[in-house]
PDB file of C-alpha atoms in Angstrom:
ATOM      1  CA  UNK T 350       0.000   0.000   0.000  1.00 72.00           C
ATOM      2  CA  UNK T 351       2.704   2.447   0.995  1.00 75.00           C
ATOM      3  CA  UNK T 352       4.897   2.281  -2.090  1.00 79.00           C
ATOM      4  CA  UNK T 353       4.220   2.708  -5.798  1.00 81.00           C
ATOM      5  CA  UNK T 354       4.715  -0.576  -7.600  1.00 81.00           C
ATOM      6  CA  UNK T 355       7.120   0.849 -10.193  1.00 88.00           C
ATOM      7  CA  UNK T 356       9.571   1.557  -7.374  1.00 92.00           C
ATOM      8  CA  UNK T 357       9.428  -2.081  -6.289  1.00 88.00           C
ATOM      9  CA  UNK T 358       9.940  -3.203  -9.892  1.00 90.00           C
ATOM     10  CA  UNK T 359      12.948  -0.897 -10.155  1.00 96.00           C
ATOM     11  CA  UNK T 360      14.497  -2.261  -6.968  1.00 96.00           C
ATOM     12  CA  UNK T 361      13.952  -5.865  -8.064  1.00 95.00           C
ATOM     13  CA  UNK T 362      15.580  -5.106 -11.414  1.00 97.00           C
ATOM     14  CA  UNK T 363      18.559  -3.621  -9.582  1.00 98.00           C
ATOM     15  CA  UNK T 364      18.914  -6.704  -7.377  1.00 98.00           C
ATOM     16  CA  UNK T 365      18.629  -9.000 -10.401  1.00 97.00           C
ATOM     17  CA  UNK T 366      21.358  -7.058 -12.192  1.00 98.00           C
ATOM     18  CA  UNK T 367      23.583  -7.667  -9.156  1.00 98.00           C
ATOM     19  CA  UNK T 368      23.216 -11.419  -9.641  1.00 97.00           C
ATOM     20  CA  UNK T 369      20.221 -12.481  -7.547  1.00 96.00           C
ATOM     21  CA  UNK T 370      17.898 -15.008  -9.207  1.00 94.00           C
ATOM     22  CA  UNK T 371      14.163 -14.748  -8.456  1.00 93.00           C
ATOM     23  CA  UNK T 372      12.037 -17.865  -8.948  1.00 91.00           C
ATOM     24  CA  UNK T 373       8.353 -16.913  -8.629  1.00 89.00           C
ATOM     25  CA  UNK T 374       5.444 -19.350  -8.504  1.00 90.00           C
ATOM     26  CA  UNK T 375       7.540 -21.790  -6.504  1.00 92.00           C
ATOM     27  CA  UNK T 376       6.095 -22.750  -3.120  1.00 90.00           C
ATOM     28  CA  UNK T 377       8.777 -24.400  -0.995  1.00 91.00           C
ATOM     29  CA  UNK T 378       6.831 -26.962   0.984  1.00 89.00           C
ATOM     30  CA  UNK T 379       4.288 -27.180  -1.822  1.00 90.00           C
ATOM     31  CA  UNK T 380       5.464 -27.868  -5.370  1.00 93.00           C
ATOM     32  CA  UNK T 381       9.112 -27.581  -4.237  1.00 93.00           C
ATOM     33  CA  UNK T 382      10.464 -30.111  -1.746  1.00 92.00           C
ATOM     34  CA  UNK T 383      12.468 -28.408   1.067  1.00 89.00           C
ATOM     35  CA  UNK T 384      14.852 -31.388   1.050  1.00 89.00           C
ATOM     36  CA  UNK T 385      15.774 -30.620  -2.572  1.00 92.00           C
ATOM     37  CA  UNK T 386      16.576 -27.009  -1.667  1.00 92.00           C
ATOM     38  CA  UNK T 387      18.730 -28.088   1.283  1.00 88.00           C
ATOM     39  CA  UNK T 388      20.611 -30.502  -0.946  1.00 90.00           C
ATOM     40  CA  UNK T 389      21.328 -27.976  -3.724  1.00 93.00           C
ATOM     41  CA  UNK T 390      22.407 -24.984  -1.603  1.00 94.00           C
ATOM     42  CA  UNK T 391      25.069 -24.439   1.047  1.00 95.00           C
ATOM     43  CA  UNK T 392      22.814 -22.296   3.217  1.00 96.00           C
ATOM     44  CA  UNK T 393      19.083 -21.612   3.440  1.00 95.00           C
ATOM     45  CA  UNK T 394      17.483 -18.639   5.207  1.00 96.00           C
ATOM     46  CA  UNK T 395      13.848 -18.937   6.285  1.00 95.00           C
ATOM     47  CA  UNK T 396      12.442 -15.397   6.129  1.00 93.00           C
ATOM     48  CA  UNK T 397       8.776 -16.007   5.384  1.00 90.00           C
ATOM     49  CA  UNK T 398       7.373 -13.761   8.091  1.00 92.00           C
ATOM     50  CA  UNK T 399       4.514 -14.445  10.505  1.00 91.00           C
ATOM     51  CA  UNK T 400       1.572 -14.986   8.178  1.00 88.00           C
ATOM     52  CA  UNK T 401      -0.830 -16.883  10.446  1.00 90.00           C
ATOM     53  CA  UNK T 402      -3.571 -14.333  11.255  1.00 93.00           C
ATOM     54  CA  UNK T 403      -5.229 -14.000  14.649  1.00 93.00           C
ATOM     55  CA  UNK T 404      -8.917 -14.908  14.298  1.00 95.00           C
ATOM     56  CA  UNK T 405     -12.020 -13.351  15.858  1.00 95.00           C
ATOM     57  CA  UNK T 406     -13.928 -15.909  17.930  1.00 95.00           C
ATOM     58  CA  UNK T 407     -17.394 -14.337  18.106  1.00 96.00           C
ATOM     59  CA  UNK T 408     -20.862 -15.273  16.809  1.00 96.00           C
ATOM     60  CA  UNK T 409     -21.295 -14.264  13.175  1.00 95.00           C
ATOM     61  CA  UNK T 410     -17.602 -14.581  12.295  1.00 96.00           C
ATOM     62  CA  UNK T 411     -18.454 -16.960   9.443  1.00 94.00           C
ATOM     63  CA  UNK T 412     -20.811 -14.525   7.700  1.00 94.00           C
ATOM     64  CA  UNK T 413     -19.955 -13.406   4.190  1.00 91.00           C
ATOM     65  CA  UNK T 414     -18.442  -9.964   4.579  1.00 95.00           C
ATOM     66  CA  UNK T 415     -15.970 -10.791   7.364  1.00 97.00           C
ATOM     67  CA  UNK T 416     -12.454 -11.254   5.966  1.00 97.00           C
ATOM     68  CA  UNK T 417      -8.851 -11.394   7.055  1.00 97.00           C
ATOM     69  CA  UNK T 418      -6.915  -8.274   6.110  1.00 96.00           C
ATOM     70  CA  UNK T 419      -4.219  -9.921   3.999  1.00 94.00           C
ATOM     71  CA  UNK T 420      -6.430 -11.406   1.234  1.00 94.00           C
ATOM     72  CA  UNK T 421      -8.098  -7.996   0.937  1.00 96.00           C
ATOM     73  CA  UNK T 422      -4.780  -6.138   0.637  1.00 95.00           C
ATOM     74  CA  UNK T 423      -3.249  -8.695  -1.738  1.00 93.00           C
ATOM     75  CA  UNK T 424      -6.212  -8.353  -4.096  1.00 94.00           C
ATOM     76  CA  UNK T 425      -5.742  -4.596  -4.315  1.00 93.00           C
ATOM     77  CA  UNK T 426      -2.001  -4.956  -4.916  1.00 88.00           C
ATOM     78  CA  UNK T 427      -2.820  -7.229  -7.846  1.00 88.00           C
ATOM     79  CA  UNK T 428      -5.365  -4.762  -9.210  1.00 90.00           C
ATOM     80  CA  UNK T 429      -2.707  -2.052  -9.032  1.00 85.00           C
ATOM     81  CA  UNK T 430      -0.468  -4.346 -11.084  1.00 81.00           C
ATOM     82  CA  UNK T 431      -3.146  -4.758 -13.755  1.00 86.00           C
ATOM     83  CA  UNK T 432      -4.571  -8.113 -12.647  1.00 88.00           C
ATOM     84  CA  UNK T 433      -8.231  -8.818 -11.871  1.00 85.00           C
ATOM     85  CA  UNK T 434      -9.557 -10.700  -8.854  1.00 80.00           C
ATOM     86  CA  UNK T 435     -11.920 -13.652  -9.464  1.00 83.00           C
ATOM     87  CA  UNK T 436     -15.442 -12.324  -8.989  1.00 82.00           C
ATOM     88  CA  UNK T 437     -16.458 -15.119  -6.622  1.00 84.00           C
ATOM     89  CA  UNK T 438     -13.673 -14.200  -4.164  1.00 88.00           C
ATOM     90  CA  UNK T 439     -13.535 -10.454  -4.782  1.00 93.00           C
ATOM     91  CA  UNK T 440     -13.429  -8.209  -1.699  1.00 96.00           C
ATOM     92  CA  UNK T 441     -14.236  -4.550  -2.378  1.00 96.00           C
ATOM     93  CA  UNK T 442     -15.099  -1.681  -0.028  1.00 97.00           C
ATOM     94  CA  UNK T 443     -16.767   0.520  -2.653  1.00 97.00           C
ATOM     95  CA  UNK T 444     -19.969   2.053  -1.234  1.00 97.00           C
ATOM     96  CA  UNK T 445     -19.750  -0.025   1.955  1.00 97.00           C
ATOM     97  CA  UNK T 446     -19.552   0.789   5.645  1.00 98.00           C
ATOM     98  CA  UNK T 447     -16.196  -0.720   6.601  1.00 98.00           C
ATOM     99  CA  UNK T 448     -14.917  -1.625  10.061  1.00 98.00           C
ATOM    100  CA  UNK T 449     -11.252  -2.485  10.515  1.00 97.00           C
ATOM    101  CA  UNK T 450     -10.504  -4.369  13.739  1.00 97.00           C
ATOM    102  CA  UNK T 451      -6.901  -3.820  14.775  1.00 92.00           C
ATOM    103  CA  UNK T 452      -4.820  -0.696  15.220  1.00 86.00           C
ATOM    104  CA  UNK T 453      -1.479  -1.687  13.694  1.00 85.00           C
ATOM    105  CA  UNK T 454       0.182  -1.211  10.309  1.00 88.00           C
ATOM    106  CA  UNK T 455      -1.942  -3.862   8.587  1.00 92.00           C
ATOM    107  CA  UNK T 456      -5.093  -2.149   9.838  1.00 93.00           C
ATOM    108  CA  UNK T 457      -3.765   1.191   8.627  1.00 93.00           C
ATOM    109  CA  UNK T 458      -3.239  -0.256   5.150  1.00 94.00           C
ATOM    110  CA  UNK T 459      -6.832  -1.548   5.174  1.00 96.00           C
ATOM    111  CA  UNK T 460      -8.068   1.921   6.149  1.00 96.00           C
ATOM    112  CA  UNK T 461      -6.248   3.596   3.274  1.00 95.00           C
ATOM    113  CA  UNK T 462      -7.274   0.957   0.748  1.00 96.00           C
ATOM    114  CA  UNK T 463     -10.946   1.118   1.757  1.00 97.00           C
ATOM    115  CA  UNK T 464     -10.925   4.919   1.556  1.00 96.00           C
ATOM    116  CA  UNK T 465      -9.410   4.887  -1.932  1.00 95.00           C
ATOM    117  CA  UNK T 466     -11.912   2.252  -3.060  1.00 96.00           C
ATOM    118  CA  UNK T 467     -14.713   4.682  -2.173  1.00 97.00           C
ATOM    119  CA  UNK T 468     -16.082   3.229   1.059  1.00 97.00           C
ATOM    120  CA  UNK T 469     -19.186   4.913   2.480  1.00 97.00           C
ATOM    121  CA  UNK T 470     -17.454   5.064   5.875  1.00 97.00           C
ATOM    122  CA  UNK T 471     -14.344   3.605   7.505  1.00 97.00           C
ATOM    123  CA  UNK T 472     -13.969   2.912  11.222  1.00 96.00           C
ATOM    124  CA  UNK T 473     -10.868   1.463  12.856  1.00 96.00           C
ATOM    125  CA  UNK T 474     -11.130  -0.098  16.314  1.00 95.00           C
ATOM    126  CA  UNK T 475      -8.474  -1.223  18.778  1.00 91.00           C
ATOM    127  CA  UNK T 476      -8.930  -3.244  21.975  1.00 90.00           C
ATOM    128  CA  UNK T 477      -6.103  -1.451  23.769  1.00 85.00           C
ATOM    129  CA  UNK T 478      -6.662   2.006  25.319  1.00 82.00           C
ATOM    130  CA  UNK T 479      -5.757   5.120  23.382  1.00 78.00           C
ATOM    131  CA  UNK T 480      -2.028   5.789  23.823  1.00 73.00           C
ATOM    132  CA  UNK T 481      -1.401   8.773  26.090  1.00 67.00           C
ATOM    133  CA  UNK T 482       1.513  10.041  24.004  1.00 59.00           C
ATOM    134  CA  UNK T 483       1.040  11.892  20.748  1.00 59.00           C
ATOM    135  CA  UNK T 484       3.484  11.600  17.870  1.00 58.00           C
ATOM    136  CA  UNK T 485       6.753  11.700  19.800  1.00 58.00           C
ATOM    137  CA  UNK T 486       9.788  10.772  17.747  1.00 60.00           C
ATOM    138  CA  UNK T 487      11.831  10.506  20.932  1.00 61.00           C
ATOM    139  CA  UNK T 488       9.954   7.427  22.119  1.00 59.00           C
ATOM    140  CA  UNK T 489      11.895   4.186  21.840  1.00 61.00           C
ATOM    141  CA  UNK T 490      11.256   0.629  22.938  1.00 58.00           C
ATOM    142  CA  UNK T 491       9.771  -0.270  25.438  1.00 60.00           C
ATOM    143  CA  UNK T 492       7.730   2.948  25.157  1.00 62.00           C
ATOM    144  CA  UNK T 493       6.800   2.229  21.512  1.00 57.00           C
ATOM    145  CA  UNK T 494       3.315   0.799  22.299  1.00 58.00           C
ATOM    146  CA  UNK T 495       2.521   4.070  24.085  1.00 64.00           C
ATOM    147  CA  UNK T 496       2.986   6.077  20.906  1.00 69.00           C
ATOM    148  CA  UNK T 497      -0.088   7.347  19.102  1.00 74.00           C
ATOM    149  CA  UNK T 498       0.743   6.596  15.488  1.00 77.00           C
ATOM    150  CA  UNK T 499      -1.135   8.431  12.765  1.00 81.00           C
ATOM    151  CA  UNK T 500      -0.349   7.259   9.252  1.00 84.00           C
ATOM    152  CA  UNK T 501      -1.066   8.855   5.899  1.00 84.00           C
ATOM    153  CA  UNK T 502      -4.035   6.462   5.671  1.00 87.00           C
ATOM    154  CA  UNK T 503      -5.586   7.959   8.798  1.00 85.00           C
ATOM    155  CA  UNK T 504      -5.047  11.451   7.420  1.00 85.00           C
ATOM    156  CA  UNK T 505      -7.098  10.501   4.340  1.00 88.00           C
ATOM    157  CA  UNK T 506     -10.125   9.924   6.567  1.00 87.00           C
ATOM    158  CA  UNK T 507     -11.202   7.430   9.245  1.00 92.00           C
ATOM    159  CA  UNK T 508     -13.063   7.272  12.559  1.00 92.00           C
ATOM    160  CA  UNK T 509     -10.769   5.743  15.193  1.00 92.00           C
ATOM    161  CA  UNK T 510     -11.872   4.209  18.489  1.00 92.00           C
ATOM    162  CA  UNK T 511      -9.935   2.579  21.317  1.00 90.00           C
ATOM    163  CA  UNK T 512     -10.668   0.216  24.237  1.00 92.00           C
ATOM    164  CA  UNK T 513     -13.423  -1.544  22.285  1.00 95.00           C
ATOM    165  CA  UNK T 514     -14.181  -5.276  22.428  1.00 96.00           C
ATOM    166  CA  UNK T 515     -16.153  -7.047  19.695  1.00 96.00           C
ATOM    167  CA  UNK T 516     -19.044  -9.172  20.985  1.00 96.00           C
ATOM    168  CA  UNK T 517     -20.759 -10.398  17.816  1.00 97.00           C
ATOM    169  CA  UNK T 518     -21.370  -9.731  14.126  1.00 97.00           C
ATOM    170  CA  UNK T 519     -25.022  -8.992  13.419  1.00 96.00           C
ATOM    171  CA  UNK T 520     -26.696 -10.114  10.218  1.00 95.00           C
ATOM    172  CA  UNK T 521     -29.575  -9.376   7.916  1.00 93.00           C
ATOM    173  CA  UNK T 522     -30.689 -11.932   5.328  1.00 89.00           C
ATOM    174  CA  UNK T 523     -27.426 -13.807   5.792  1.00 87.00           C
ATOM    175  CA  UNK T 524     -25.214 -10.777   5.186  1.00 91.00           C
ATOM    176  CA  UNK T 525     -23.202  -8.680   7.613  1.00 95.00           C
ATOM    177  CA  UNK T 526     -25.321  -5.839   8.988  1.00 96.00           C
ATOM    178  CA  UNK T 527     -23.333  -4.534  11.936  1.00 97.00           C
ATOM    179  CA  UNK T 528     -20.876  -5.106  14.738  1.00 97.00           C
ATOM    180  CA  UNK T 529     -21.961  -5.284  18.363  1.00 97.00           C
ATOM    181  CA  UNK T 530     -19.261  -3.981  20.693  1.00 97.00           C
ATOM    182  CA  UNK T 531     -18.664  -3.080  24.322  1.00 97.00           C
ATOM    183  CA  UNK T 532     -16.239  -0.632  25.873  1.00 96.00           C
ATOM    184  CA  UNK T 533     -13.524  -1.978  28.145  1.00 95.00           C
ATOM    185  CA  UNK T 534     -11.264  -0.667  30.888  1.00 93.00           C
ATOM    186  CA  UNK T 535      -7.753  -1.871  31.625  1.00 87.00           C
ATOM    187  CA  UNK T 536      -6.864  -2.177  35.305  1.00 87.00           C
ATOM    188  CA  UNK T 537      -3.609  -3.747  36.518  1.00 84.00           C
ATOM    189  CA  UNK T 538      -3.081  -5.221  33.075  1.00 79.00           C
ATOM    190  CA  UNK T 539      -6.504  -6.860  33.014  1.00 88.00           C
ATOM    191  CA  UNK T 540      -9.411  -6.037  30.762  1.00 91.00           C
ATOM    192  CA  UNK T 541     -12.896  -5.453  32.175  1.00 93.00           C
ATOM    193  CA  UNK T 542     -16.077  -4.706  30.259  1.00 94.00           C
ATOM    194  CA  UNK T 543     -17.767  -1.421  31.137  1.00 95.00           C
ATOM    195  CA  UNK T 544     -21.291  -2.158  32.292  1.00 95.00           C
ATOM    196  CA  UNK T 545     -23.989  -0.636  30.097  1.00 96.00           C
ATOM    197  CA  UNK T 546     -21.568   0.413  27.348  1.00 96.00           C
ATOM    198  CA  UNK T 547     -22.742  -1.960  24.598  1.00 96.00           C
ATOM    199  CA  UNK T 548     -23.253  -0.351  21.196  1.00 96.00           C
ATOM    200  CA  UNK T 549     -23.676  -1.484  17.577  1.00 96.00           C
ATOM    201  CA  UNK T 550     -22.038  -0.017  14.487  1.00 97.00           C
ATOM    202  CA  UNK T 551     -23.407  -0.394  10.968  1.00 97.00           C
ATOM    203  CA  UNK T 552     -21.133  -2.537   8.819  1.00 97.00           C
ATOM    204  CA  UNK T 553     -21.165  -4.184   5.400  1.00 96.00           C
ATOM    205  CA  UNK T 554     -17.511  -5.235   5.391  1.00 98.00           C
ATOM    206  CA  UNK T 555     -15.397  -6.201   8.419  1.00 98.00           C
ATOM    207  CA  UNK T 556     -11.631  -6.620   8.024  1.00 98.00           C
ATOM    208  CA  UNK T 557      -9.659  -8.504  10.677  1.00 98.00           C
ATOM    209  CA  UNK T 558      -6.226  -6.941  11.219  1.00 96.00           C
ATOM    210  CA  UNK T 559      -5.556  -8.089  14.777  1.00 95.00           C
ATOM    211  CA  UNK T 560      -2.008  -9.199  14.262  1.00 90.00           C
ATOM    212  CA  UNK T 561      -0.396 -12.540  13.538  1.00 91.00           C
ATOM    213  CA  UNK T 562       0.265 -15.521  15.791  1.00 90.00           C
ATOM    214  CA  UNK T 563       3.367 -16.805  13.999  1.00 91.00           C
ATOM    215  CA  UNK T 564       4.520 -18.377  10.739  1.00 93.00           C
ATOM    216  CA  UNK T 565       2.385 -20.839   8.841  1.00 88.00           C
ATOM    217  CA  UNK T 566       3.662 -24.312   9.664  1.00 87.00           C
ATOM    218  CA  UNK T 567       1.988 -26.345   6.973  1.00 86.00           C
ATOM    219  CA  UNK T 568       4.283 -27.232   4.115  1.00 86.00           C
ATOM    220  CA  UNK T 569       7.635 -25.501   4.536  1.00 89.00           C
ATOM    221  CA  UNK T 570       8.173 -25.692   8.297  1.00 91.00           C
ATOM    222  CA  UNK T 571       6.564 -29.119   8.701  1.00 88.00           C
ATOM    223  CA  UNK T 572       8.800 -30.559   6.001  1.00 88.00           C
ATOM    224  CA  UNK T 573      11.983 -28.622   6.790  1.00 87.00           C
ATOM    225  CA  UNK T 574      12.222 -30.317  10.187  1.00 89.00           C
ATOM    226  CA  UNK T 575      13.284 -27.212  12.146  1.00 93.00           C
ATOM    227  CA  UNK T 576      12.415 -26.887  15.831  1.00 96.00           C
ATOM    228  CA  UNK T 577       9.856 -24.293  16.882  1.00 95.00           C
ATOM    229  CA  UNK T 578       9.852 -22.240  20.062  1.00 94.00           C
ATOM    230  CA  UNK T 579       7.006 -21.957  22.565  1.00 92.00           C
ATOM    231  CA  UNK T 580       5.236 -19.335  20.466  1.00 89.00           C
ATOM    232  CA  UNK T 581       5.378 -21.349  17.259  1.00 91.00           C
ATOM    233  CA  UNK T 582       8.182 -19.336  15.659  1.00 94.00           C
ATOM    234  CA  UNK T 583      11.271 -20.992  14.214  1.00 96.00           C
ATOM    235  CA  UNK T 584      13.693 -21.517  17.094  1.00 96.00           C
ATOM    236  CA  UNK T 585      16.928 -19.669  16.301  1.00 95.00           C
ATOM    237  CA  UNK T 586      19.410 -17.690  18.356  1.00 89.00           C
ATOM    238  CA  UNK T 587      19.778 -13.963  17.725  1.00 88.00           C
ATOM    239  CA  UNK T 588      23.539 -13.971  17.155  1.00 93.00           C
ATOM    240  CA  UNK T 589      24.014 -16.499  14.357  1.00 95.00           C
ATOM    241  CA  UNK T 590      20.305 -17.074  13.599  1.00 96.00           C
ATOM    242  CA  UNK T 591      21.015 -20.784  13.215  1.00 96.00           C
ATOM    243  CA  UNK T 592      18.087 -23.203  13.560  1.00 96.00           C
ATOM    244  CA  UNK T 593      18.139 -26.783  14.819  1.00 95.00           C
ATOM    245  CA  UNK T 594      19.064 -27.910  11.297  1.00 93.00           C
ATOM    246  CA  UNK T 595      22.620 -27.484   9.992  1.00 91.00           C
ATOM    247  CA  UNK T 596      23.017 -24.671   7.438  1.00 93.00           C
ATOM    248  CA  UNK T 597      19.402 -23.526   7.918  1.00 95.00           C
ATOM    249  CA  UNK T 598      18.944 -20.020   9.328  1.00 97.00           C
ATOM    250  CA  UNK T 599      15.903 -17.944  10.197  1.00 96.00           C
ATOM    251  CA  UNK T 600      15.313 -14.246  10.830  1.00 94.00           C
ATOM    252  CA  UNK T 601      12.649 -11.567  10.818  1.00 91.00           C
ATOM    253  CA  UNK T 602       9.128 -12.348  12.030  1.00 92.00           C
ATOM    254  CA  UNK T 603       9.439 -16.040  11.134  1.00 94.00           C
TER     255      UNK T 603
END
């Protein structure tokens, strides 16, 4: 969302000219056997990110009109590249009341995309309280979560709300009609619902951008044989980034 595609194409062309070979449409763990890769190369780096999305366990989650953020964003990236999404799986915000659940970067990208697609309204909700600090470039970790981050997407137009918990997705004739929520308070690190604060927002499209629980295990990680840590990430030290398998390294969110 944040970068024009011709800039990405230019950077890829530069990297290719420096000798890097890109092999698209190859899914290691799918049509490519990880064992074959390990046999052909002296070192392998697993850098696939944390793609397993956190789900929303509430009544109405399975209604048509509730989607994970990534499929929505990927579709728009492909449209921007001149491709078309299959009509049966197309997700579009045009003319719809959109609610984005999740206050991070992925949610911000959903906000900007929905606005540019011509949504009737866009609301972004976050379960954590509103950060007390405004845009303060002096804040560093561990103060980073206390920073109120306003992206260019927010500046294009969005209603933002904090300390809100989703209770259920309401429906009308089998389609999403709204989102029932309740306000929460955080005391001593624990969340408590505020009595009598239930409210419902109109919604036609709900995008789940609540973060990611770790890398997808099916395929690559299952077949590569690397150990995982207690959170489901690839177990690797942060000095050499070596995994439990010789010559296999991992870094980034994976």
